[in-house]
Amino acid sequence: MELTQKQFKNINLQDVFFASLINDYAEFSDWFARKAEDSAYVFEDDAGSINGFLYLKTEEDAITDVAPALPAKKRIKVGTMKINARGTKLGERFLKKIFDHAIHNDVEEIYVTVFPHHDVLINLFQRYGFLQAAEKHSANGTELVLVKSLTQLQGNLVSSYPLIKNTGTKKYLLSLKPVWHTRLLPDSILKNENARIIEDISHTNSIHKVYLAAMRGLEALKPGDILLIYRTTDDAGPAHYRSVATSVGVVEEYRSIHSFVSREEFMAYCQPYSVFSDAELNQFWARKNFPHVFRFTYNAALKRRVTRGEMIEQYGLNPNDYWGFMPLTQNQFDSIIRAGQIDEGIIVN
């Protein structure tokens, strides 16, 4: 099951999935027909039935059909978003796509209009920092206008996502072997196309990640700490050139595996966001050989991968240090992400 981009003309409006949208918006079918050449994201199950739909649009004008009107800004409008969640993380996957578009297009805000009876969707948006800014009154009824700022940090690291608080936070380099890196961070593979984050992202792409490791020092992790993800060599060449920094995330929580009172509690914590299979998790629980369990948000992929050699020769990292997990100075972190051409808007001082 993949999240794919399709032109409207290639999307089946007769799918029962669209019935509620047609019921909520009298003009939906006509609008859909006018968008024939435009594209939207569609999530289909194995039988080809639609379970998710997302249409995004970049705007710069004032929003005058809401009360109060919103001033002109560069925004992403979530034109239409509907999901059949069924206990999956599909909503978060769609939000990740929205945030990727917003950062890539350097917008100041994201906004969406939603009817009050869609309380599950409203709660999802609010969790990630969308606040009610206005109401939209039309023949279809009254919708809430929810707005997400991409210039200001909010109450916590989840509501602030994808923004990263740079000042007053500790920074660490965290190494991942290629096999785990690819499973955990699908849009941080070794390709340099700047637009990749808004193209074909694997279904494993989610905002939150849970990882287990045995590397020394991980017990020091605290919420808000920043992780610079480092992909170790694939043995296709010297580590000096093939080991690279690829991504940035923010720690949500650290736990020792011994803090879980049962296998069931451990599995419930890890399963929703872990790249490990149930069999692997069961093995980790039985053996306790990966005692460090931590959850982090996956905020951004570096557009340019920064090599181990570059980090040593230009940014002062010590080749003799333990590169599995090690602290970075503020200057080292800033220099590496600058070299990695990260979207500057997500780093807030």
Coordinates of C-alpha atoms in Angstrom, one line a residue:
M1 CA 0.0 0.0 0.0
E2 CA 1.6 3.2 -1.2
L3 CA 1.0 6.9 -1.0
T4 CA 1.1 8.0 -4.6
Q5 CA 0.6 11.2 -6.6
K6 CA -2.1 10.9 -9.3
Q7 CA -3.8 13.4 -11.5
F8 CA -7.5 14.0 -10.6
K9 CA -8.6 12.6 -14.0
N10 CA -7.0 9.3 -13.0
I11 CA -8.7 9.1 -9.6
N12 CA -12.0 7.3 -9.3
L13 CA -14.5 9.8 -7.9
Q14 CA -17.1 7.0 -7.8
D15 CA -15.2 5.3 -5.0
V16 CA -17.3 5.1 -1.9
F17 CA -14.5 6.9 -0.1
F18 CA -15.6 10.3 -1.6
A19 CA -19.3 9.9 -0.5
S20 CA -18.8 12.0 2.7
L21 CA -16.9 14.7 0.9
I22 CA -19.7 15.0 -1.7
N23 CA -22.2 15.1 1.1
D24 CA -20.3 17.8 3.0
Y25 CA -19.6 20.0 -0.1
A26 CA -22.3 20.4 -2.7
E27 CA -19.8 21.6 -5.3
F28 CA -17.2 18.9 -4.7
S29 CA -17.9 16.9 -7.9
D30 CA -17.7 20.0 -10.0
W31 CA -14.5 21.1 -8.3
F32 CA -13.0 17.7 -8.7
A33 CA -13.7 17.8 -12.5
R34 CA -12.1 21.2 -12.8
K35 CA -8.9 19.8 -11.2
A36 CA -8.6 17.1 -13.9
E37 CA -5.0 18.1 -14.8
D38 CA -3.9 18.8 -11.2
S39 CA -2.4 16.1 -8.9
A40 CA -3.3 14.8 -5.4
Y41 CA -1.9 12.2 -3.1
V42 CA -3.9 9.0 -2.9
F43 CA -3.5 6.1 -0.5
E44 CA -5.0 2.8 -1.9
D45 CA -5.3 -0.6 -0.2
D46 CA -4.3 -3.8 -1.8
A47 CA -7.7 -4.1 -3.5
G48 CA -7.4 -0.7 -5.1
S49 CA -9.9 1.0 -2.9
I50 CA -9.1 4.6 -1.7
N51 CA -8.3 5.0 2.0
G52 CA -6.7 8.5 1.9
F53 CA -6.8 11.6 -0.3
L54 CA -4.7 14.8 0.1
Y55 CA -4.7 17.9 -2.1
L56 CA -2.3 20.7 -1.4
K57 CA -2.0 24.2 -2.9
T58 CA 0.4 27.1 -2.5
E59 CA -1.1 30.5 -2.0
E60 CA 0.2 34.0 -1.3
D61 CA -2.9 36.2 -1.2
A62 CA -5.0 37.3 1.8
I63 CA -7.8 34.9 2.8
T64 CA -10.9 37.0 2.6
D65 CA -13.7 34.4 2.6
V66 CA -13.1 33.7 6.3
A67 CA -13.9 35.7 9.5
P68 CA -11.8 37.3 10.5
A69 CA -9.9 37.6 7.2
L70 CA -6.3 36.5 7.3
P71 CA -3.5 38.8 5.9
A72 CA -1.5 37.9 2.8
K73 CA 1.3 35.4 3.5
K74 CA 2.9 32.5 1.6
R75 CA 0.9 29.5 2.7
I76 CA 0.2 25.9 2.0
K77 CA -3.6 25.3 1.8
V78 CA -4.7 21.8 2.7
G79 CA -7.4 21.9 0.0
T80 CA -8.8 18.5 0.8
M81 CA -7.7 15.8 3.3
K82 CA -9.6 12.7 4.2
I83 CA -8.4 9.5 5.6
N84 CA -9.9 6.1 6.7
A85 CA -7.5 5.6 9.6
R86 CA -8.6 2.1 10.7
G87 CA -6.1 2.2 13.5
T88 CA -3.1 3.0 11.3
K89 CA -0.7 6.0 11.3
L90 CA -2.0 7.2 8.0
G91 CA -3.0 10.6 9.4
E92 CA 0.6 11.2 10.5
R93 CA 1.9 10.1 7.2
F94 CA -0.3 12.7 5.5
L95 CA 0.8 15.4 7.9
K96 CA 4.5 14.5 7.2
K97 CA 3.7 15.0 3.5
I98 CA 2.1 18.4 4.2
F99 CA 5.1 19.5 6.3
D100 CA 7.6 18.3 3.7
H101 CA 5.7 20.4 1.1
A102 CA 5.6 23.4 3.3
I103 CA 9.3 23.4 4.2
H104 CA 10.3 22.7 0.6
N105 CA 8.2 25.7 -0.6
D106 CA 9.4 27.9 2.2
V107 CA 6.0 29.0 3.4
E108 CA 5.1 30.8 6.6
E109 CA 1.9 29.0 7.4
I110 CA -0.3 26.0 6.6
Y111 CA -4.0 26.2 6.9
V112 CA -7.0 23.9 6.6
T113 CA -10.8 24.3 6.9
V114 CA -12.7 21.5 8.6
F115 CA -16.2 21.0 9.8
P116 CA -16.6 20.7 13.7
H117 CA -18.0 17.2 13.5
H118 CA -14.7 15.9 12.2
D119 CA -13.3 15.8 15.7
V120 CA -10.7 13.1 15.1
L121 CA -9.2 15.0 12.3
I122 CA -9.3 18.3 14.3
N123 CA -7.5 16.6 17.2
L124 CA -4.8 15.3 14.9
F125 CA -4.2 18.8 13.5
Q126 CA -4.2 20.4 16.9
R127 CA -1.7 17.9 18.2
Y128 CA 0.8 19.2 15.7
G129 CA 0.2 22.8 16.4
F130 CA -2.7 23.9 14.3
L131 CA -4.8 26.6 16.1
Q132 CA -8.2 27.9 15.2
A133 CA -7.7 31.4 13.7
A134 CA -11.1 32.0 12.0
E135 CA -14.4 30.5 10.7
K136 CA -15.6 30.0 7.2
H137 CA -19.3 30.4 6.6
S138 CA -20.8 29.1 3.4
A139 CA -23.9 27.4 2.0
N140 CA -22.3 24.1 3.2
G141 CA -22.3 25.3 6.8
T142 CA -19.6 26.7 9.2
E143 CA -16.0 25.3 9.1
L144 CA -13.2 26.0 11.5
V145 CA -10.1 27.5 10.0
L146 CA -7.0 25.9 11.6
V147 CA -3.6 27.5 11.0
K148 CA -0.1 26.2 11.7
S149 CA 2.8 28.6 12.0
L150 CA 6.1 27.6 10.5
T151 CA 8.0 30.5 12.0
Q152 CA 7.4 30.2 15.7
L153 CA 8.0 27.4 18.2
Q154 CA 5.0 26.3 20.2
G155 CA 4.3 24.6 23.6
N156 CA 6.2 21.4 23.0
L157 CA 8.4 19.6 20.4
V158 CA 5.4 17.8 18.9
S159 CA 3.2 20.9 18.5
S160 CA 6.3 22.7 17.2
Y161 CA 7.1 20.0 14.6
P162 CA 8.9 20.2 12.2
L163 CA 10.6 23.2 13.7
I164 CA 13.7 22.5 15.8
K165 CA 14.8 24.5 18.8
N166 CA 18.5 25.0 18.2
T167 CA 19.6 27.1 21.2
G168 CA 19.9 25.6 24.7
T169 CA 19.7 22.0 23.4
K170 CA 22.3 19.3 23.4
K171 CA 23.4 17.8 20.0
Y172 CA 24.6 14.3 19.4
L173 CA 25.7 12.2 16.4
L174 CA 23.9 8.9 16.2
S175 CA 25.2 6.3 13.8
L176 CA 23.0 3.7 12.0
K177 CA 24.0 0.8 9.9
P178 CA 22.7 1.0 6.3
V179 CA 20.2 -1.8 6.8
W180 CA 18.5 0.0 9.7
H181 CA 19.0 3.5 8.2
T182 CA 17.0 2.6 5.1
R183 CA 14.2 1.1 7.0
L184 CA 14.0 3.9 9.5
L185 CA 14.6 7.0 7.3
P186 CA 13.3 6.2 3.8
D187 CA 13.7 9.7 2.4
S188 CA 17.3 10.0 3.6
I189 CA 18.7 7.4 1.2
L190 CA 21.9 8.4 -0.7
K191 CA 20.4 10.5 -3.4
N192 CA 20.8 14.2 -3.8
E193 CA 17.7 15.3 -5.7
N194 CA 16.4 18.3 -3.7
A195 CA 12.7 17.5 -4.5
R196 CA 12.8 13.9 -3.4
I197 CA 11.0 14.6 -0.1
I198 CA 7.9 15.5 -2.0
E199 CA 8.0 12.7 -4.4
D200 CA 7.6 9.0 -3.7
I201 CA 8.2 8.4 0.0
S202 CA 8.0 4.9 1.3
H203 CA 5.1 3.8 3.5
T204 CA 7.4 3.5 6.4
N205 CA 7.8 7.3 6.5
S206 CA 6.3 8.7 9.7
I207 CA 6.9 11.6 12.0
H208 CA 7.8 9.5 15.1
K209 CA 10.4 6.7 15.3
V210 CA 11.3 4.2 18.0
Y211 CA 14.8 2.7 17.9
L212 CA 16.7 0.2 20.0
A213 CA 20.5 0.2 20.4
A214 CA 23.3 -1.0 22.6
M215 CA 25.7 1.9 22.1
R216 CA 27.2 3.4 25.2
G217 CA 26.1 6.9 26.3
L218 CA 22.6 6.7 25.0
E219 CA 21.2 6.8 28.5
A220 CA 22.1 10.5 28.6
L221 CA 19.4 11.3 26.1
K222 CA 16.7 13.8 27.2
P223 CA 13.6 15.2 25.5
G224 CA 14.6 18.0 23.2
D225 CA 18.1 16.7 22.5
I226 CA 18.9 16.9 18.7
L227 CA 20.1 13.9 16.8
L228 CA 22.3 14.2 13.7
I229 CA 21.8 10.9 12.0
Y230 CA 25.0 9.3 10.6
R231 CA 24.8 6.5 8.1
T232 CA 27.8 4.2 8.4
T233 CA 29.6 2.9 5.4
D234 CA 28.0 0.3 3.1
D235 CA 31.5 -1.2 2.5
A236 CA 31.3 -0.1 -1.2
G237 CA 34.2 2.3 -0.5
P238 CA 36.3 3.9 2.4
A239 CA 34.2 5.1 5.4
H240 CA 36.0 8.4 4.9
Y241 CA 33.8 9.0 1.9
R242 CA 30.9 6.6 2.3
S243 CA 29.8 7.3 5.9
V244 CA 27.6 10.4 5.8
A245 CA 25.4 12.6 7.9
T246 CA 21.9 12.4 6.4
S247 CA 19.1 13.6 8.7
V248 CA 18.1 15.5 11.8
G249 CA 15.6 14.4 14.6
V250 CA 14.6 15.5 18.1
V251 CA 14.4 13.1 21.1
E252 CA 11.0 12.7 22.6
E253 CA 11.8 10.1 25.3
Y254 CA 14.5 7.7 26.4
R255 CA 13.7 4.5 28.3
S256 CA 15.8 1.5 29.4
I257 CA 14.4 -1.8 28.2
H258 CA 14.4 -2.8 31.9
S259 CA 11.8 -0.1 32.7
F260 CA 9.1 -2.1 30.9
V261 CA 7.2 -4.3 33.3
S262 CA 6.2 -6.9 30.7
R263 CA 6.8 -7.9 27.1
E264 CA 3.3 -6.7 26.3
E265 CA 4.1 -3.2 27.5
F266 CA 7.3 -3.2 25.6
M267 CA 5.6 -4.3 22.4
A268 CA 2.8 -1.8 22.7
Y269 CA 5.4 1.0 23.1
C270 CA 7.6 -0.1 20.2
Q271 CA 5.3 -1.5 17.6
P272 CA 3.5 1.6 16.3
Y273 CA 6.7 3.4 15.3
S274 CA 9.5 0.8 15.2
V275 CA 11.2 -0.4 12.0
F276 CA 11.7 -3.8 13.7
S277 CA 9.4 -6.7 13.0
D278 CA 7.5 -8.4 15.9
A279 CA 9.9 -11.3 15.7
E280 CA 12.9 -9.0 16.1
L281 CA 11.2 -7.1 19.0
N282 CA 10.4 -10.4 20.7
Q283 CA 14.1 -11.4 20.4
F284 CA 15.3 -8.0 21.7
W285 CA 12.9 -8.4 24.7
A286 CA 14.1 -11.9 25.4
R287 CA 17.8 -11.2 25.1
K288 CA 17.9 -7.6 26.5
N289 CA 21.0 -7.1 24.3
F290 CA 19.7 -3.7 23.1
P291 CA 18.9 -2.0 26.4
H292 CA 18.4 1.5 25.1
V293 CA 14.9 2.4 23.8
F294 CA 14.2 5.9 22.5
R295 CA 11.6 7.7 20.5
F296 CA 12.3 10.7 18.4
T297 CA 10.7 12.9 15.7
Y298 CA 12.1 12.7 12.2
N299 CA 12.3 16.4 11.2
A300 CA 14.4 16.7 8.1
A301 CA 16.7 15.1 5.6
L302 CA 19.8 16.9 4.6
K303 CA 19.7 17.8 0.9
R304 CA 23.4 17.2 0.7
R305 CA 25.1 14.4 2.5
V306 CA 28.1 15.4 4.6
T307 CA 30.9 12.8 4.6
R308 CA 32.9 11.6 7.6
G309 CA 36.0 13.0 5.9
E310 CA 34.5 16.4 5.6
M311 CA 33.3 16.4 9.2
I312 CA 36.8 15.5 10.4
E313 CA 38.8 17.8 8.1
Q314 CA 36.6 20.8 8.1
Y315 CA 34.4 20.7 11.2
G316 CA 36.8 19.4 13.8
L317 CA 35.3 16.0 14.7
N318 CA 37.9 13.6 16.2
P319 CA 38.4 10.5 14.1
N320 CA 39.5 8.6 17.2
D321 CA 36.3 9.3 19.1
Y322 CA 33.5 6.7 19.4
W323 CA 31.3 7.6 16.4
G324 CA 28.4 5.3 17.4
F325 CA 27.0 8.0 19.7
M326 CA 28.9 11.2 20.6
P327 CA 28.2 14.8 21.5
L328 CA 28.6 17.6 19.1
T329 CA 29.5 21.2 19.8
Q330 CA 27.0 23.9 18.8
N331 CA 29.5 25.1 16.1
Q332 CA 30.0 21.5 14.8
F333 CA 26.3 20.9 14.5
D334 CA 25.6 24.3 12.9
S335 CA 28.4 23.8 10.4
I336 CA 27.3 20.3 9.4
I337 CA 23.7 21.1 8.8
R338 CA 24.7 24.2 6.9
A339 CA 26.9 22.1 4.7
G340 CA 24.0 19.7 4.4
Q341 CA 21.9 22.5 3.0
I342 CA 19.0 21.8 5.4
D343 CA 16.0 24.0 4.9
E344 CA 17.0 26.9 7.1
G345 CA 13.4 27.6 8.2
I346 CA 13.1 24.6 10.4
I347 CA 16.0 25.6 12.6
V348 CA 14.8 28.2 15.2
N349 CA 17.3 30.0 17.5

